[in-house]
Every structure is written in C-alpha cells, then in structure tokens.
Amino acid sequence: MNEFDEQVYKIVIGVPKGKVTTYGKIATALGNRHLARRVGRALHQNPYKNIVPCHRVVFSDGSLSPSFAFGGRDMQKTMLEREGVTFIKTYQVCSENIITPT
C-alpha cells in the first residue's frame, strides 16, 4: 500500500450516504486531476472493503463503471439506490447526487 492509495481511501470514507463523487474529483482533491485512473486502480484494489465505500465513486458523467470490483455495476447500482442515490439512466446517477470531496 502506498501513501496515494491511503489518501484516496481517506477521501472516499468522507463521501456521505446518498452522495457520490468522481474519480477525477478525487484526483483533483489530491492535487492532480490527471490521476483519475490511478484513483480507480486504488479503489479496485481496496483492502478495506467494509470500511471504504468504493461504490460511491463514479465516472465524471455520473455513469457507473462496468468493472465495479465488488460485484459489477448492477451491485453498485443496488448499493447506491439503497442509500438514496437517484438515477437518470439505468447506470447514470443524477448530477445533484455528485459532490466535490473535501
């Protein structure tokens, strides 16, 4: 585990239920918006599955990743809906659900 990954996990832990953020917004919060793919890699390898809510991270347009690591995008959608996240398309969250992490 490296420091970057740990910083990603810390940010994602702060995303509240009923909200999502994006890979790019996390990368920007960490100082480099071009590291969005690295954020995705860190989340795909998340060793804290019951602590870090990776399902609350989506693409910049609000769409879900088809390769969601913990059960696929159908599972991710179910988890988000249970938390009150709304969707405008089958696999795309409404923009009002997307927050900028602090």
Short mmCIF file of N, CA, C and O in Angstrom, two decimals:
data_model
loop_
_atom_site.label_atom_id
_atom_site.label_comp_id
_atom_site.label_asym_id
_atom_site.label_seq_id
_atom_site.Cartn_x
_atom_site.Cartn_y
_atom_site.Cartn_z
N MET A 1 0.84 -1.18 0.00
CA MET A 1 0.00 0.00 0.00
C MET A 1 0.88 1.24 0.00
O MET A 1 1.88 1.29 0.69
N ASN A 2 0.48 2.24 -0.76
CA ASN A 2 1.28 3.46 -0.81
C ASN A 2 0.47 4.65 -0.27
O ASN A 2 -0.73 4.54 -0.04
N GLU A 3 1.14 5.76 -0.10
CA GLU A 3 0.51 6.94 0.50
C GLU A 3 -0.63 7.47 -0.36
O GLU A 3 -1.67 7.89 0.15
N PHE A 4 -0.46 7.46 -1.68
CA PHE A 4 -1.52 7.93 -2.58
C PHE A 4 -2.80 7.14 -2.35
O PHE A 4 -3.88 7.71 -2.20
N ASP A 5 -2.69 5.81 -2.35
CA ASP A 5 -3.86 4.96 -2.15
C ASP A 5 -4.53 5.28 -0.81
O ASP A 5 -5.76 5.38 -0.74
N GLU A 6 -3.74 5.43 0.23
CA GLU A 6 -4.30 5.74 1.55
C GLU A 6 -5.04 7.07 1.54
O GLU A 6 -6.09 7.21 2.16
N GLN A 7 -4.53 8.05 0.81
CA GLN A 7 -5.21 9.34 0.70
C GLN A 7 -6.53 9.19 -0.05
O GLN A 7 -7.53 9.82 0.31
N VAL A 8 -6.54 8.36 -1.08
CA VAL A 8 -7.78 8.08 -1.82
C VAL A 8 -8.82 7.48 -0.87
O VAL A 8 -9.96 7.94 -0.81
N TYR A 9 -8.42 6.49 -0.10
CA TYR A 9 -9.36 5.83 0.82
C TYR A 9 -9.90 6.81 1.85
O TYR A 9 -11.10 6.79 2.18
N LYS A 10 -9.05 7.70 2.34
CA LYS A 10 -9.48 8.69 3.33
C LYS A 10 -10.55 9.61 2.73
O LYS A 10 -11.54 9.92 3.40
N ILE A 11 -10.36 10.03 1.49
CA ILE A 11 -11.36 10.88 0.84
C ILE A 11 -12.67 10.13 0.65
O ILE A 11 -13.75 10.65 0.94
N VAL A 12 -12.60 8.90 0.16
CA VAL A 12 -13.81 8.14 -0.13
C VAL A 12 -14.59 7.84 1.15
O VAL A 12 -15.83 7.87 1.14
N ILE A 13 -13.91 7.61 2.25
CA ILE A 13 -14.60 7.39 3.52
C ILE A 13 -15.46 8.60 3.87
O ILE A 13 -16.51 8.47 4.49
N GLY A 14 -15.04 9.79 3.44
CA GLY A 14 -15.77 11.01 3.74
C GLY A 14 -16.98 11.29 2.85
O GLY A 14 -17.72 12.25 3.09
N VAL A 15 -17.21 10.46 1.84
CA VAL A 15 -18.38 10.66 0.97
C VAL A 15 -19.61 10.11 1.69
O VAL A 15 -19.66 8.92 1.99
N PRO A 16 -20.59 10.97 1.99
CA PRO A 16 -21.73 10.51 2.78
C PRO A 16 -22.70 9.61 2.00
O PRO A 16 -22.73 9.65 0.77
N LYS A 17 -23.47 8.84 2.75
CA LYS A 17 -24.52 8.04 2.13
C LYS A 17 -25.44 8.95 1.35
O LYS A 17 -25.72 10.07 1.77
N GLY A 18 -25.91 8.46 0.22
CA GLY A 18 -26.82 9.23 -0.61
C GLY A 18 -26.12 10.17 -1.58
O GLY A 18 -26.76 10.88 -2.34
N LYS A 19 -24.79 10.18 -1.55
CA LYS A 19 -24.00 11.03 -2.45
C LYS A 19 -22.91 10.19 -3.10
O LYS A 19 -22.56 9.11 -2.63
N VAL A 20 -22.38 10.70 -4.20
CA VAL A 20 -21.25 10.07 -4.88
C VAL A 20 -20.25 11.16 -5.24
O VAL A 20 -20.58 12.35 -5.20
N THR A 21 -19.06 10.75 -5.58
CA THR A 21 -18.07 11.65 -6.16
C THR A 21 -17.46 10.95 -7.35
O THR A 21 -17.83 9.81 -7.67
N THR A 22 -16.54 11.61 -8.02
CA THR A 22 -15.96 11.02 -9.23
C THR A 22 -14.47 10.75 -9.03
O THR A 22 -13.83 11.33 -8.17
N TYR A 23 -13.96 9.88 -9.89
CA TYR A 23 -12.53 9.58 -9.88
C TYR A 23 -11.73 10.87 -10.08
O TYR A 23 -10.74 11.12 -9.39
N GLY A 24 -12.18 11.70 -11.02
CA GLY A 24 -11.49 12.95 -11.32
C GLY A 24 -11.53 13.95 -10.18
O GLY A 24 -10.55 14.65 -9.92
N LYS A 25 -12.66 14.04 -9.49
CA LYS A 25 -12.76 14.96 -8.35
C LYS A 25 -11.83 14.52 -7.22
O LYS A 25 -11.24 15.35 -6.53
N ILE A 26 -11.70 13.23 -7.04
CA ILE A 26 -10.76 12.73 -6.02
C ILE A 26 -9.33 13.07 -6.44
O ILE A 26 -8.54 13.57 -5.63
N ALA A 27 -9.00 12.82 -7.71
CA ALA A 27 -7.66 13.13 -8.20
C ALA A 27 -7.36 14.62 -8.04
O ALA A 27 -6.26 15.00 -7.60
N THR A 28 -8.33 15.47 -8.36
CA THR A 28 -8.15 16.91 -8.21
C THR A 28 -7.93 17.28 -6.75
O THR A 28 -7.05 18.09 -6.43
N ALA A 29 -8.70 16.67 -5.86
CA ALA A 29 -8.53 16.94 -4.42
C ALA A 29 -7.14 16.54 -3.94
O ALA A 29 -6.62 17.13 -2.99
N LEU A 30 -6.54 15.58 -4.63
CA LEU A 30 -5.19 15.13 -4.26
C LEU A 30 -4.10 15.90 -5.02
O LEU A 30 -2.93 15.58 -4.89
N GLY A 31 -4.52 16.89 -5.80
CA GLY A 31 -3.54 17.77 -6.43
C GLY A 31 -3.24 17.55 -7.90
O GLY A 31 -2.47 18.30 -8.48
N ASN A 32 -3.84 16.54 -8.54
CA ASN A 32 -3.55 16.29 -9.95
C ASN A 32 -4.73 15.61 -10.62
O ASN A 32 -4.90 14.40 -10.51
N ARG A 33 -5.53 16.38 -11.34
CA ARG A 33 -6.74 15.85 -11.96
C ARG A 33 -6.45 14.76 -12.99
O ARG A 33 -7.33 13.99 -13.35
N HIS A 34 -5.21 14.68 -13.43
CA HIS A 34 -4.83 13.68 -14.43
C HIS A 34 -4.59 12.29 -13.83
O HIS A 34 -4.29 11.36 -14.56
N LEU A 35 -4.74 12.16 -12.54
CA LEU A 35 -4.50 10.87 -11.88
C LEU A 35 -5.80 10.09 -11.61
O LEU A 35 -5.82 9.20 -10.78
N ALA A 36 -6.85 10.40 -12.35
CA ALA A 36 -8.14 9.73 -12.13
C ALA A 36 -8.03 8.22 -12.31
O ALA A 36 -8.63 7.45 -11.55
N ARG A 37 -7.28 7.78 -13.29
CA ARG A 37 -7.12 6.32 -13.49
C ARG A 37 -6.38 5.68 -12.32
O ARG A 37 -6.68 4.55 -11.94
N ARG A 38 -5.45 6.40 -11.77
CA ARG A 38 -4.73 5.88 -10.60
C ARG A 38 -5.68 5.77 -9.40
O ARG A 38 -5.58 4.84 -8.61
N VAL A 39 -6.60 6.72 -9.28
CA VAL A 39 -7.63 6.64 -8.23
C VAL A 39 -8.45 5.37 -8.45
O VAL A 39 -8.71 4.62 -7.51
N GLY A 40 -8.85 5.12 -9.68
CA GLY A 40 -9.62 3.91 -10.00
C GLY A 40 -8.87 2.64 -9.65
O GLY A 40 -9.44 1.70 -9.10
N ARG A 41 -7.58 2.62 -9.93
CA ARG A 41 -6.77 1.44 -9.60
C ARG A 41 -6.74 1.22 -8.10
O ARG A 41 -6.89 0.11 -7.60
N ALA A 42 -6.55 2.32 -7.35
CA ALA A 42 -6.51 2.21 -5.89
C ALA A 42 -7.83 1.64 -5.36
O ALA A 42 -7.84 0.76 -4.50
N LEU A 43 -8.93 2.12 -5.91
CA LEU A 43 -10.24 1.64 -5.44
C LEU A 43 -10.50 0.20 -5.86
O LEU A 43 -11.13 -0.56 -5.13
N HIS A 44 -10.01 -0.16 -7.02
CA HIS A 44 -10.18 -1.54 -7.49
C HIS A 44 -9.43 -2.52 -6.57
O HIS A 44 -9.85 -3.66 -6.42
N GLN A 45 -8.36 -2.06 -5.96
CA GLN A 45 -7.56 -2.90 -5.08
C GLN A 45 -7.84 -2.64 -3.60
O GLN A 45 -7.07 -3.06 -2.74
N ASN A 46 -8.93 -1.98 -3.31
CA ASN A 46 -9.28 -1.58 -1.94
C ASN A 46 -9.21 -2.75 -0.96
O ASN A 46 -10.00 -3.69 -1.04
N PRO A 47 -8.31 -2.70 0.01
CA PRO A 47 -8.22 -3.76 1.01
C PRO A 47 -9.19 -3.57 2.17
O PRO A 47 -9.29 -4.43 3.04
N TYR A 48 -9.89 -2.45 2.17
CA TYR A 48 -10.81 -2.12 3.27
C TYR A 48 -12.26 -2.13 2.78
O TYR A 48 -13.00 -1.17 2.94
N LYS A 49 -12.68 -3.22 2.19
CA LYS A 49 -13.98 -3.28 1.52
C LYS A 49 -15.16 -2.93 2.40
O LYS A 49 -16.15 -2.39 1.92
N ASN A 50 -15.10 -3.22 3.67
CA ASN A 50 -16.22 -2.92 4.55
C ASN A 50 -16.11 -1.54 5.20
O ASN A 50 -16.98 -1.15 5.96
N ILE A 51 -15.03 -0.82 4.90
CA ILE A 51 -14.80 0.49 5.50
C ILE A 51 -14.85 1.60 4.45
O ILE A 51 -15.46 2.64 4.67
N VAL A 52 -14.19 1.39 3.33
CA VAL A 52 -14.12 2.40 2.27
C VAL A 52 -15.24 2.12 1.26
O VAL A 52 -15.23 1.10 0.58
N PRO A 53 -16.22 3.04 1.16
CA PRO A 53 -17.38 2.81 0.28
C PRO A 53 -17.08 3.12 -1.19
O PRO A 53 -17.53 4.12 -1.76
N CYS A 54 -16.32 2.25 -1.83
CA CYS A 54 -15.92 2.43 -3.23
C CYS A 54 -17.11 2.59 -4.17
O CYS A 54 -16.98 3.22 -5.22
N HIS A 55 -18.24 2.04 -3.79
CA HIS A 55 -19.42 2.13 -4.65
C HIS A 55 -19.91 3.56 -4.81
O HIS A 55 -20.70 3.85 -5.70
N ARG A 56 -19.41 4.48 -4.00
CA ARG A 56 -19.81 5.89 -4.07
C ARG A 56 -18.93 6.71 -5.01
O ARG A 56 -18.98 7.93 -5.00
N VAL A 57 -18.17 6.04 -5.86
CA VAL A 57 -17.31 6.73 -6.83
C VAL A 57 -17.75 6.32 -8.23
O VAL A 57 -17.90 5.14 -8.53
N VAL A 58 -17.97 7.34 -9.08
CA VAL A 58 -18.48 7.13 -10.43
C VAL A 58 -17.62 7.90 -11.44
O VAL A 58 -16.76 8.68 -11.07
N PHE A 59 -17.91 7.70 -12.72
CA PHE A 59 -17.23 8.46 -13.77
C PHE A 59 -17.71 9.91 -13.76
O PHE A 59 -18.74 10.23 -13.17
N SER A 60 -17.01 10.78 -14.45
CA SER A 60 -17.31 12.22 -14.43
C SER A 60 -18.71 12.55 -14.94
O SER A 60 -19.30 13.54 -14.52
N ASP A 61 -19.28 11.72 -15.81
CA ASP A 61 -20.64 11.97 -16.29
C ASP A 61 -21.70 11.31 -15.41
O ASP A 61 -22.88 11.33 -15.74
N GLY A 62 -21.27 10.74 -14.30
CA GLY A 62 -22.21 10.09 -13.38
C GLY A 62 -22.46 8.64 -13.66
O GLY A 62 -23.22 7.98 -12.94
N SER A 63 -21.84 8.11 -14.69
CA SER A 63 -22.09 6.71 -15.03
C SER A 63 -21.26 5.77 -14.15
O SER A 63 -20.21 6.14 -13.63
N LEU A 64 -21.77 4.56 -14.01
CA LEU A 64 -21.12 3.55 -13.20
C LEU A 64 -20.11 2.79 -14.04
O LEU A 64 -20.31 2.58 -15.23
N SER A 65 -19.06 2.35 -13.41
CA SER A 65 -18.04 1.58 -14.11
C SER A 65 -18.54 0.17 -14.38
O SER A 65 -19.04 -0.50 -13.47
N PRO A 66 -18.43 -0.30 -15.61
CA PRO A 66 -18.85 -1.67 -15.89
C PRO A 66 -17.98 -2.71 -15.18
O PRO A 66 -18.36 -3.86 -15.04
N SER A 67 -16.82 -2.27 -14.67
CA SER A 67 -15.92 -3.20 -14.00
C SER A 67 -15.88 -2.96 -12.49
O SER A 67 -14.85 -3.20 -11.86
N PHE A 68 -16.98 -2.51 -11.90
CA PHE A 68 -17.00 -2.31 -10.46
C PHE A 68 -16.50 -3.59 -9.79
O PHE A 68 -17.04 -4.68 -10.01
N ALA A 69 -15.47 -3.47 -9.00
CA ALA A 69 -14.72 -4.61 -8.49
C ALA A 69 -15.48 -5.50 -7.51
O ALA A 69 -15.10 -6.64 -7.30
N PHE A 70 -16.52 -5.01 -6.92
CA PHE A 70 -17.15 -5.76 -5.84
C PHE A 70 -18.56 -6.23 -6.19
O PHE A 70 -19.49 -6.02 -5.44
N GLY A 71 -18.70 -6.83 -7.37
CA GLY A 71 -19.97 -7.40 -7.75
C GLY A 71 -20.57 -6.86 -9.03
O GLY A 71 -21.68 -7.20 -9.39
N GLY A 72 -19.87 -6.02 -9.75
CA GLY A 72 -20.36 -5.47 -11.01
C GLY A 72 -21.24 -4.25 -10.80
O GLY A 72 -21.62 -3.90 -9.70
N ARG A 73 -21.57 -3.59 -11.92
CA ARG A 73 -22.32 -2.34 -11.81
C ARG A 73 -23.75 -2.53 -11.35
O ARG A 73 -24.33 -1.61 -10.79
N ASP A 74 -24.33 -3.71 -11.56
CA ASP A 74 -25.68 -3.94 -11.02
C ASP A 74 -25.65 -3.91 -9.50
O ASP A 74 -26.53 -3.33 -8.86
N MET A 75 -24.61 -4.50 -8.91
CA MET A 75 -24.46 -4.46 -7.46
C MET A 75 -24.21 -3.03 -6.99
O MET A 75 -24.77 -2.58 -6.00
N GLN A 76 -23.35 -2.31 -7.72
CA GLN A 76 -23.07 -0.92 -7.36
C GLN A 76 -24.35 -0.09 -7.40
O GLN A 76 -24.63 0.68 -6.49
N LYS A 77 -25.14 -0.27 -8.44
CA LYS A 77 -26.40 0.48 -8.55
C LYS A 77 -27.33 0.15 -7.39
O LYS A 77 -27.92 1.05 -6.77
N THR A 78 -27.45 -1.12 -7.05
CA THR A 78 -28.30 -1.53 -5.93
C THR A 78 -27.84 -0.89 -4.64
O THR A 78 -28.65 -0.37 -3.86
N MET A 79 -26.54 -0.90 -4.40
CA MET A 79 -25.99 -0.31 -3.18
C MET A 79 -26.29 1.19 -3.12
O MET A 79 -26.68 1.72 -2.07
N LEU A 80 -26.14 1.88 -4.24
CA LEU A 80 -26.39 3.32 -4.27
C LEU A 80 -27.88 3.63 -4.10
O LEU A 80 -28.25 4.55 -3.37
N GLU A 81 -28.72 2.86 -4.74
CA GLU A 81 -30.17 3.08 -4.60
C GLU A 81 -30.61 2.88 -3.15
O GLU A 81 -31.45 3.64 -2.65
N ARG A 82 -30.05 1.89 -2.48
CA ARG A 82 -30.38 1.67 -1.07
C ARG A 82 -30.01 2.86 -0.20
O ARG A 82 -30.59 3.08 0.85
N GLU A 83 -29.02 3.63 -0.65
CA GLU A 83 -28.58 4.82 0.09
C GLU A 83 -29.32 6.08 -0.33
O GLU A 83 -29.05 7.15 0.19
N GLY A 84 -30.21 5.97 -1.32
CA GLY A 84 -31.00 7.12 -1.74
C GLY A 84 -30.49 7.85 -2.96
O GLY A 84 -31.02 8.90 -3.32
N VAL A 85 -29.47 7.32 -3.62
CA VAL A 85 -28.96 7.94 -4.84
C VAL A 85 -29.98 7.69 -5.96
O VAL A 85 -30.48 6.58 -6.12
N THR A 86 -30.26 8.74 -6.73
CA THR A 86 -31.21 8.62 -7.84
C THR A 86 -30.47 8.56 -9.17
O THR A 86 -29.34 9.03 -9.29
N PHE A 87 -31.13 7.98 -10.16
CA PHE A 87 -30.53 7.75 -11.47
C PHE A 87 -31.37 8.40 -12.55
O PHE A 87 -32.60 8.43 -12.46
N ILE A 88 -30.68 8.92 -13.60
CA ILE A 88 -31.39 9.48 -14.75
C ILE A 88 -31.44 8.46 -15.89
O ILE A 88 -32.30 8.55 -16.76
N LYS A 89 -30.52 7.54 -15.89
CA LYS A 89 -30.48 6.43 -16.84
C LYS A 89 -30.17 5.19 -16.03
O LYS A 89 -29.80 5.27 -14.86
N THR A 90 -30.24 4.05 -16.65
CA THR A 90 -30.03 2.80 -15.93
C THR A 90 -28.76 2.80 -15.11
O THR A 90 -28.76 2.40 -13.95
N TYR A 91 -27.67 3.26 -15.67
CA TYR A 91 -26.39 3.23 -14.96
C TYR A 91 -25.75 4.62 -14.86
O TYR A 91 -24.53 4.75 -14.87
N GLN A 92 -26.57 5.66 -14.72
CA GLN A 92 -26.04 7.02 -14.61
C GLN A 92 -26.79 7.76 -13.51
O GLN A 92 -28.00 7.94 -13.59
N VAL A 93 -26.03 8.21 -12.49
CA VAL A 93 -26.65 8.92 -11.37
C VAL A 93 -27.02 10.34 -11.78
O VAL A 93 -26.42 10.92 -12.68
N CYS A 94 -28.02 10.89 -11.10
CA CYS A 94 -28.40 12.29 -11.30
C CYS A 94 -27.28 13.18 -10.81
O CYS A 94 -26.65 12.91 -9.78
N SER A 95 -27.04 14.26 -11.52
CA SER A 95 -25.91 15.15 -11.18
C SER A 95 -26.03 15.75 -9.79
O SER A 95 -25.01 16.05 -9.16
N GLU A 96 -27.24 15.92 -9.27
CA GLU A 96 -27.37 16.50 -7.93
C GLU A 96 -26.86 15.57 -6.84
O GLU A 96 -26.70 15.99 -5.69
N ASN A 97 -26.58 14.34 -7.17
CA ASN A 97 -26.01 13.39 -6.22
C ASN A 97 -24.49 13.47 -6.14
O ASN A 97 -23.87 12.93 -5.24
N ILE A 98 -23.86 14.16 -7.11
CA ILE A 98 -22.40 14.21 -7.20
C ILE A 98 -21.86 15.38 -6.39
O ILE A 98 -22.28 16.51 -6.57
N ILE A 99 -20.92 15.08 -5.50
CA ILE A 99 -20.32 16.11 -4.67
C ILE A 99 -18.81 16.22 -4.94
O ILE A 99 -18.20 15.31 -5.50
N THR A 100 -18.26 17.33 -4.55
CA THR A 100 -16.82 17.52 -4.59
C THR A 100 -16.28 17.18 -3.21
O THR A 100 -16.74 17.75 -2.21
N PRO A 101 -15.36 16.24 -3.11
CA PRO A 101 -14.85 15.85 -1.80
C PRO A 101 -14.04 16.97 -1.15
O PRO A 101 -13.45 17.81 -1.84
N THR A 102 -14.03 16.95 0.16
CA THR A 102 -13.28 17.97 0.90
C THR A 102 -12.03 17.37 1.50
O THR A 102 -11.88 16.20 1.65
#
